[in-house]
XYZ file of C-alpha atoms in Angstrom:
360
model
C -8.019 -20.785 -6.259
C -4.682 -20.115 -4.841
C -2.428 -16.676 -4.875
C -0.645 -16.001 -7.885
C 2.947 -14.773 -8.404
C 1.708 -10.923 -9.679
C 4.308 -9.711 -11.642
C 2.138 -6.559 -12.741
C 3.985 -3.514 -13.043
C 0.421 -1.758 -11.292
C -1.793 -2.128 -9.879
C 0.814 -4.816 -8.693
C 0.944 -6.830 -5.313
C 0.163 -6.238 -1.987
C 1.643 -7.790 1.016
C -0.527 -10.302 1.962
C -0.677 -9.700 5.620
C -1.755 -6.568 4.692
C -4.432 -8.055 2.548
C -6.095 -10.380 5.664
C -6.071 -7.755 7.629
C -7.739 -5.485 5.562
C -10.329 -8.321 4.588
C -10.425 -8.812 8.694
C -11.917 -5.366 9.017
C -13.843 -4.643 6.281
C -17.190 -5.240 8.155
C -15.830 -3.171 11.259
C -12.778 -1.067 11.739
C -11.599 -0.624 15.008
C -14.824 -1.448 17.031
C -16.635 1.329 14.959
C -19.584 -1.211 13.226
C -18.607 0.139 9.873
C -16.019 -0.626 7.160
C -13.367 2.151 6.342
C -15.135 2.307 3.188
C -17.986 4.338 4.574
C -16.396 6.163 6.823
C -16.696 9.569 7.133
C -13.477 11.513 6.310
C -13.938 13.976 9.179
C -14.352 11.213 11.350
C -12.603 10.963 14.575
C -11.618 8.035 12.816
C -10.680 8.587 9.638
C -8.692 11.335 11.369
C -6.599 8.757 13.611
C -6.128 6.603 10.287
C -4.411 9.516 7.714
C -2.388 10.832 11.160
C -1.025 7.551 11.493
C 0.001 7.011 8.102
C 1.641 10.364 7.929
C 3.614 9.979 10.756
C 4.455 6.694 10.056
C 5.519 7.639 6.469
C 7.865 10.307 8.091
C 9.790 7.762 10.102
C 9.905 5.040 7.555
C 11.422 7.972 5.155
C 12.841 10.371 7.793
C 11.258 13.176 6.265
C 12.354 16.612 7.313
C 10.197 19.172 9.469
C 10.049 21.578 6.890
C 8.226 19.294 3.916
C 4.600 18.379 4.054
C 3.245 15.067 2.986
C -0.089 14.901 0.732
C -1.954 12.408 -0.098
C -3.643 13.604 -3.498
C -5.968 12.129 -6.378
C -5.262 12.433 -10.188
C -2.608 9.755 -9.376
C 1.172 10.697 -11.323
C -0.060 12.127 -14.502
C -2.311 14.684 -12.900
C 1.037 16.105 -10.804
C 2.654 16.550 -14.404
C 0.368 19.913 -14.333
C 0.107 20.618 -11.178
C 4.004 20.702 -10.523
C 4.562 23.509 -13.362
C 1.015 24.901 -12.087
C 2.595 25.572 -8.670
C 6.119 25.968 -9.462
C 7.252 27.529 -12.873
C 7.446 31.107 -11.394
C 9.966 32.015 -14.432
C 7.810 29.677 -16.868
C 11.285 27.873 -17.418
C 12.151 24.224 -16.507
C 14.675 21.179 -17.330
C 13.482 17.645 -17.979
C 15.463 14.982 -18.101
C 13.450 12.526 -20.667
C 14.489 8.658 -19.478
C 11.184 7.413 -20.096
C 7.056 7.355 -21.499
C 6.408 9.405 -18.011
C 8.995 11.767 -17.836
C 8.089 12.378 -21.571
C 4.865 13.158 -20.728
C 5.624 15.228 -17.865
C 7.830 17.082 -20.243
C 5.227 17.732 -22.737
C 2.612 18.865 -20.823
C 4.828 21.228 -19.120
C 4.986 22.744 -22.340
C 1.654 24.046 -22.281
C 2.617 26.200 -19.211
C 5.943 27.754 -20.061
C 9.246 26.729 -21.860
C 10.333 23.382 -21.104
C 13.682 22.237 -21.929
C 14.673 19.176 -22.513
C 18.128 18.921 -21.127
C 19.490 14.947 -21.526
C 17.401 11.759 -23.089
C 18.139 8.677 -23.877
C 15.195 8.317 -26.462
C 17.898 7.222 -28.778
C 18.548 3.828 -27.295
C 15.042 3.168 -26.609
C 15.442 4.678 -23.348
C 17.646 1.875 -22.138
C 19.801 3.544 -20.211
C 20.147 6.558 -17.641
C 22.564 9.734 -19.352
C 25.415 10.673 -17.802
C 23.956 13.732 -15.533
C 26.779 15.301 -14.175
C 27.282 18.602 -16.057
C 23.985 18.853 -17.504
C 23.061 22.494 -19.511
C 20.725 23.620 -16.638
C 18.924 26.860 -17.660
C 20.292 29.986 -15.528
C 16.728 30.901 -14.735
C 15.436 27.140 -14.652
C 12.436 26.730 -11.808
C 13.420 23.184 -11.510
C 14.747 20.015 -12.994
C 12.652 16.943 -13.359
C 12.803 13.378 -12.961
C 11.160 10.557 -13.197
C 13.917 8.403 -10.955
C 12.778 4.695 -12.208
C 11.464 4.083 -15.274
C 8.542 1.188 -14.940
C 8.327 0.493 -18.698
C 12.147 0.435 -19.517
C 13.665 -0.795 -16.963
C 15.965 1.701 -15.747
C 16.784 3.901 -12.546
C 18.783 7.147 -11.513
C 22.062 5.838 -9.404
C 23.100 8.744 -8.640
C 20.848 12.063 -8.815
C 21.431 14.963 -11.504
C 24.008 18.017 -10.440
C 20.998 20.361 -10.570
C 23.514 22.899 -9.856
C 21.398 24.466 -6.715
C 18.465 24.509 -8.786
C 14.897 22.475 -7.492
C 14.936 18.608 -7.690
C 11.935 17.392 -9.234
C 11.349 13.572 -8.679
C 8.287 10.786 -10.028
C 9.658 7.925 -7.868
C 6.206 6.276 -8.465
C 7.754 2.956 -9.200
C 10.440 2.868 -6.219
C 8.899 4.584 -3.440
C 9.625 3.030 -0.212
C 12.236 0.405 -1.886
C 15.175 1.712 -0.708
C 16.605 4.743 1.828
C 16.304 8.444 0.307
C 17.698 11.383 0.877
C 14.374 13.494 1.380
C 16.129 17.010 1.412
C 17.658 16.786 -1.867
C 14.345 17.064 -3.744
C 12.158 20.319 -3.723
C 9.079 17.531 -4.580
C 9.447 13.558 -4.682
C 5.800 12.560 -5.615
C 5.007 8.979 -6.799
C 1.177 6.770 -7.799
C 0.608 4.508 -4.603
C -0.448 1.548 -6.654
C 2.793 0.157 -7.575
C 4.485 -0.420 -4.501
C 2.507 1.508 -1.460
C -1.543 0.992 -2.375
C -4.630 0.113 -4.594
C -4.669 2.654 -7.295
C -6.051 6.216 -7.327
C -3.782 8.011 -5.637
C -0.517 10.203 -5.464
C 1.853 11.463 -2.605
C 3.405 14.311 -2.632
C 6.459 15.342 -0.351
C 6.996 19.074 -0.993
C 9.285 21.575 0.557
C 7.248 24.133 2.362
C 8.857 27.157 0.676
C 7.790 25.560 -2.651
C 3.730 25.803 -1.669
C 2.766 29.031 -2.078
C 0.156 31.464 -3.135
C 1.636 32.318 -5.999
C 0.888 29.821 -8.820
C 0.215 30.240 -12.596
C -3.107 32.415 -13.160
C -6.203 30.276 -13.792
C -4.804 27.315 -12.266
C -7.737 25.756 -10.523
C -7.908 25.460 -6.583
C -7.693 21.690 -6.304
C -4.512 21.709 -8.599
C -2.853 24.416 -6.271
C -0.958 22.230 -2.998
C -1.461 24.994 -0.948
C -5.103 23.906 -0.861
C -4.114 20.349 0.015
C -1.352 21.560 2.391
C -3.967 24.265 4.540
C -6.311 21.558 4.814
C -3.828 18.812 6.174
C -5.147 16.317 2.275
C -9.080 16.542 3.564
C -10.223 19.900 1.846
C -12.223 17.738 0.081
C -13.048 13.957 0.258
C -9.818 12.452 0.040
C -9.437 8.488 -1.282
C -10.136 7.635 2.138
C -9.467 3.861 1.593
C -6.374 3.523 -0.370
C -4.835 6.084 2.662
C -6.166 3.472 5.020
C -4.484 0.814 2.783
C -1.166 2.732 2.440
C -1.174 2.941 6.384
C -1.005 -0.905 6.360
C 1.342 -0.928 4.377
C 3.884 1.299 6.115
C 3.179 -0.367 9.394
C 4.428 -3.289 7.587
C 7.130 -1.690 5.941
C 8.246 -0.357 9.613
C 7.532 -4.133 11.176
C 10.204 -6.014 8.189
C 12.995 -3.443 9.079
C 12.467 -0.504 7.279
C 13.860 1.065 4.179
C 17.296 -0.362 4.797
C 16.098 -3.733 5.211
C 13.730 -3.496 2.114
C 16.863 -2.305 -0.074
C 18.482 -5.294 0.921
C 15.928 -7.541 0.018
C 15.429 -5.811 -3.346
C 18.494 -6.103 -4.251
C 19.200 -10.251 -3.232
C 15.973 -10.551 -5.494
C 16.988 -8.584 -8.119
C 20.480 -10.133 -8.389
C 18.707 -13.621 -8.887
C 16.996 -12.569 -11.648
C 19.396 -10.676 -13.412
C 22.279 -13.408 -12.889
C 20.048 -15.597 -14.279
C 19.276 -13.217 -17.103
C 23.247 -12.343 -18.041
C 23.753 -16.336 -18.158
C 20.753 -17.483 -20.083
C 21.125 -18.194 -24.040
C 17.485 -17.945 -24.372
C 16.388 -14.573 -22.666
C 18.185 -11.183 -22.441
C 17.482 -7.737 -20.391
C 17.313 -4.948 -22.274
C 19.138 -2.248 -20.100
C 22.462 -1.490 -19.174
C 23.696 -3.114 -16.306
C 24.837 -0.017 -14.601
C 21.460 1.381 -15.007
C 19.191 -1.683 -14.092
C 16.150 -0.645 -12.210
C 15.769 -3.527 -8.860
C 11.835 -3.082 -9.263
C 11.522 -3.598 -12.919
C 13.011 -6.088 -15.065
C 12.490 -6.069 -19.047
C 13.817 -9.142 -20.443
C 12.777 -10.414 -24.447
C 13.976 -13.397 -26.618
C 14.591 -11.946 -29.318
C 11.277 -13.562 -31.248
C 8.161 -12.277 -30.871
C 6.246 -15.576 -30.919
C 8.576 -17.163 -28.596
C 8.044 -13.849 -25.794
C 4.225 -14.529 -26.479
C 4.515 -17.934 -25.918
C 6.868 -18.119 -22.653
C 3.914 -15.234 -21.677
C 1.198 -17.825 -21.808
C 3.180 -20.968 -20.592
C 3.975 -19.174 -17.478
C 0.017 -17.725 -16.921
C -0.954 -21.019 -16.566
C 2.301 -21.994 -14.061
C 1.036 -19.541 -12.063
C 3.659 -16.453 -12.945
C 1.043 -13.684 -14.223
C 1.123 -10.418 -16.099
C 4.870 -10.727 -17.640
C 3.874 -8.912 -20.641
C 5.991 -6.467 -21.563
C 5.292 -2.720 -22.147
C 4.097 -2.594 -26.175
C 7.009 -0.263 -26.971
C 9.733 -2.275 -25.393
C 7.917 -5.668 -26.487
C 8.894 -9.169 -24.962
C 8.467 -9.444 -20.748
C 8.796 -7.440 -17.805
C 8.839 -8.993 -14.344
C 7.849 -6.141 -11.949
C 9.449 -7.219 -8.218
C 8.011 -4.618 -5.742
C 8.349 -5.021 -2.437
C 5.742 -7.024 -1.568
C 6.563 -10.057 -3.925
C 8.486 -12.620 -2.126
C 11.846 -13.904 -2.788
C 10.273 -17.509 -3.843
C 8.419 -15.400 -6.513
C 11.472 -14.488 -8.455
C 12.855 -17.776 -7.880
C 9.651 -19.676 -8.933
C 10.243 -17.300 -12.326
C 13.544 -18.050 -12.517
C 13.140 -21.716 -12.350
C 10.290 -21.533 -14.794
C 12.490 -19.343 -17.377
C 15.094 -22.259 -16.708
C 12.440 -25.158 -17.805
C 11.233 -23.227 -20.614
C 14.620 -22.595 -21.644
C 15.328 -26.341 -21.722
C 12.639 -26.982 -23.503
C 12.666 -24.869 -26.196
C 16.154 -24.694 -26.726
């Protein structure tokens, strides 16, 4: 059976390079005789492999001195405690709500002080981004927290809040690594690996030193304090040794196409030929604001439900997988990390053309 065009908004493609090479050593890494898989995490070599990643990570992001870089399990949802766990000193904090995740982040930060929620955009099904420029940020706020691209909807911060000098707070789960960032302006910028970085089952973490402390919420448990993680450079106890092996790939791939830079540009010039095609279609439709449109996920409906469900099926069997959309926003979403290839979109695209045609 051949490759498929994965459109899954995660677990979601992997470059394929990476993928042969991985397959290439899974009997023996490196000359060791064993597969990363059973490697010992306090292994010489295992050692080598999570160095290597960091430091690559670093340059591909140009992460500052003064931040450390985790790599954590629990995946995204599991940080939604620990960041209030670690942080909420004055058991105060502003959410911005754009989104199912930053929702959730908001309520379970709920159960560990008072969380405010600051700006949504609930109203309009979450299809756009608020205007975040004077927000009402609480005098004695901790932080303020994002999630900066919304997988389900569609959408994606432009430009970040005016936290007015409090902590940034940032999920960037479904962006990481697709574009340059600015790593100092965030306190934390965490994101899930499986999306655009990894297999699933894990998180990093990127979190000002001055934010990992000693003094977290009472009772919060040892593994859910990043001091823990931070001491013990991610191996204070057995970390998902083969997704950071994975990961590594990954940036070492990043790093061989160009970088972040490069990677935006690509993003974009796929993105655009998608949503051009999208803005002059009479058939099919995106569902957020321009302004606001997220390059990494597109929703896009037909307006009938048994029409979305069919075009769904039709374009299985072409070959174009997992366009389902989200059950709250309905229709299709065409996730575009950076590992699918430009032909991808414009296999879609061509498809979505055809079917148009014929169901006109």
């Amino acid at each position: 059976m051949s490759r498929v065009y994965n459109f899954s908004a995660g677990p979601a493609v992997l470059p394929e390079e990476v993928l042969k090479e991985v397959a290439d050593e899974m009997m023996d890494y490196n000359g060791t005789g064993m597969s990363v898989m059973e490697m010992s995490h306090r292994s010489a070599a295992f050692q080598e492999i999570i160095d290597t990643a960091e430091k690559d990570l670093r340059e591909l992001m140009n992460i500052p001195d003064n931040y450390k870089v985790l790599f954590l399990q629990g995946g995204a949802s599991q940080q939604f405690a620990m960041i209030p766990m670690n942080l909420m000193k004055n058991k105060v904090a502003d959410y911005i709500v754009t989104g199912q995740w930053a929702k959730k982040a908001y309520q379970e930060a709920q159960k560990y002080g008072k969380a405010n929620k600051i700006a949504s955009s609930e109203d309009k099904t979450f299809s756009y981004i608020p205007d975040c420029s004077d927000l009402p940020i609480s005098p004695d706020a901790d932080y303020v927290y994002i999630c900066e691209n919304n997988t389900i909807y569609g959408t994606k911060f432009k430009e970040l809040p005016n936290t007015k000098g409090k902590t940034l707070v940032a999920d960037v789960s479904s962006c990481f690594l697709s574009e340059p960032v600015d790593v100092s302006k965030y306190g934390i910028i965490y994101g899930g690996v499986q999306k655009n970085i990894g297999p699933a089952g894990m998180v990093i973490a990127i979190i000002r030193e001055d934010l990992i402390t000693e003094d977290v919420l009472p009772g919060t448990p040892t593994m859910l304090t990043y001091k823990t993680h931070a001491d013990a450079g991610s191996l204070y106890n057995t970390p998902n040794a083969y997704c950071i092996y994975v990961c590594g790939k990954v940036f070492k791939w990043l790093k061989k196409m160009g970088g972040l830079e490069e990677m935006k540009k690509r993003n974009e010039e796929k993105a655009k030929i998608l949503y051009d095609f999208l803005d002059s279609s009479k058939l099919f439709h995106g569902t957020v604001v321009p302004k606001d449109r997220s390059l990494m996920n597109v929703p896009f409906v037909t307006g009938d439900k048994e029409m979305d469900a069919k075009f769904v099926a039709e374009a299985a069997k072409a070959g174009l997988v997992n366009l389902k959309g989200h059950r709250t926003v309905g229709g299709m979403r065409a996730s575009i990390y950076n590992a699918m290839p430009k032909a991808g979109v414009e296999a879609l695209v061509a498809f979505m053309k055809k079917f148009e045609e014929e169901n006109a």
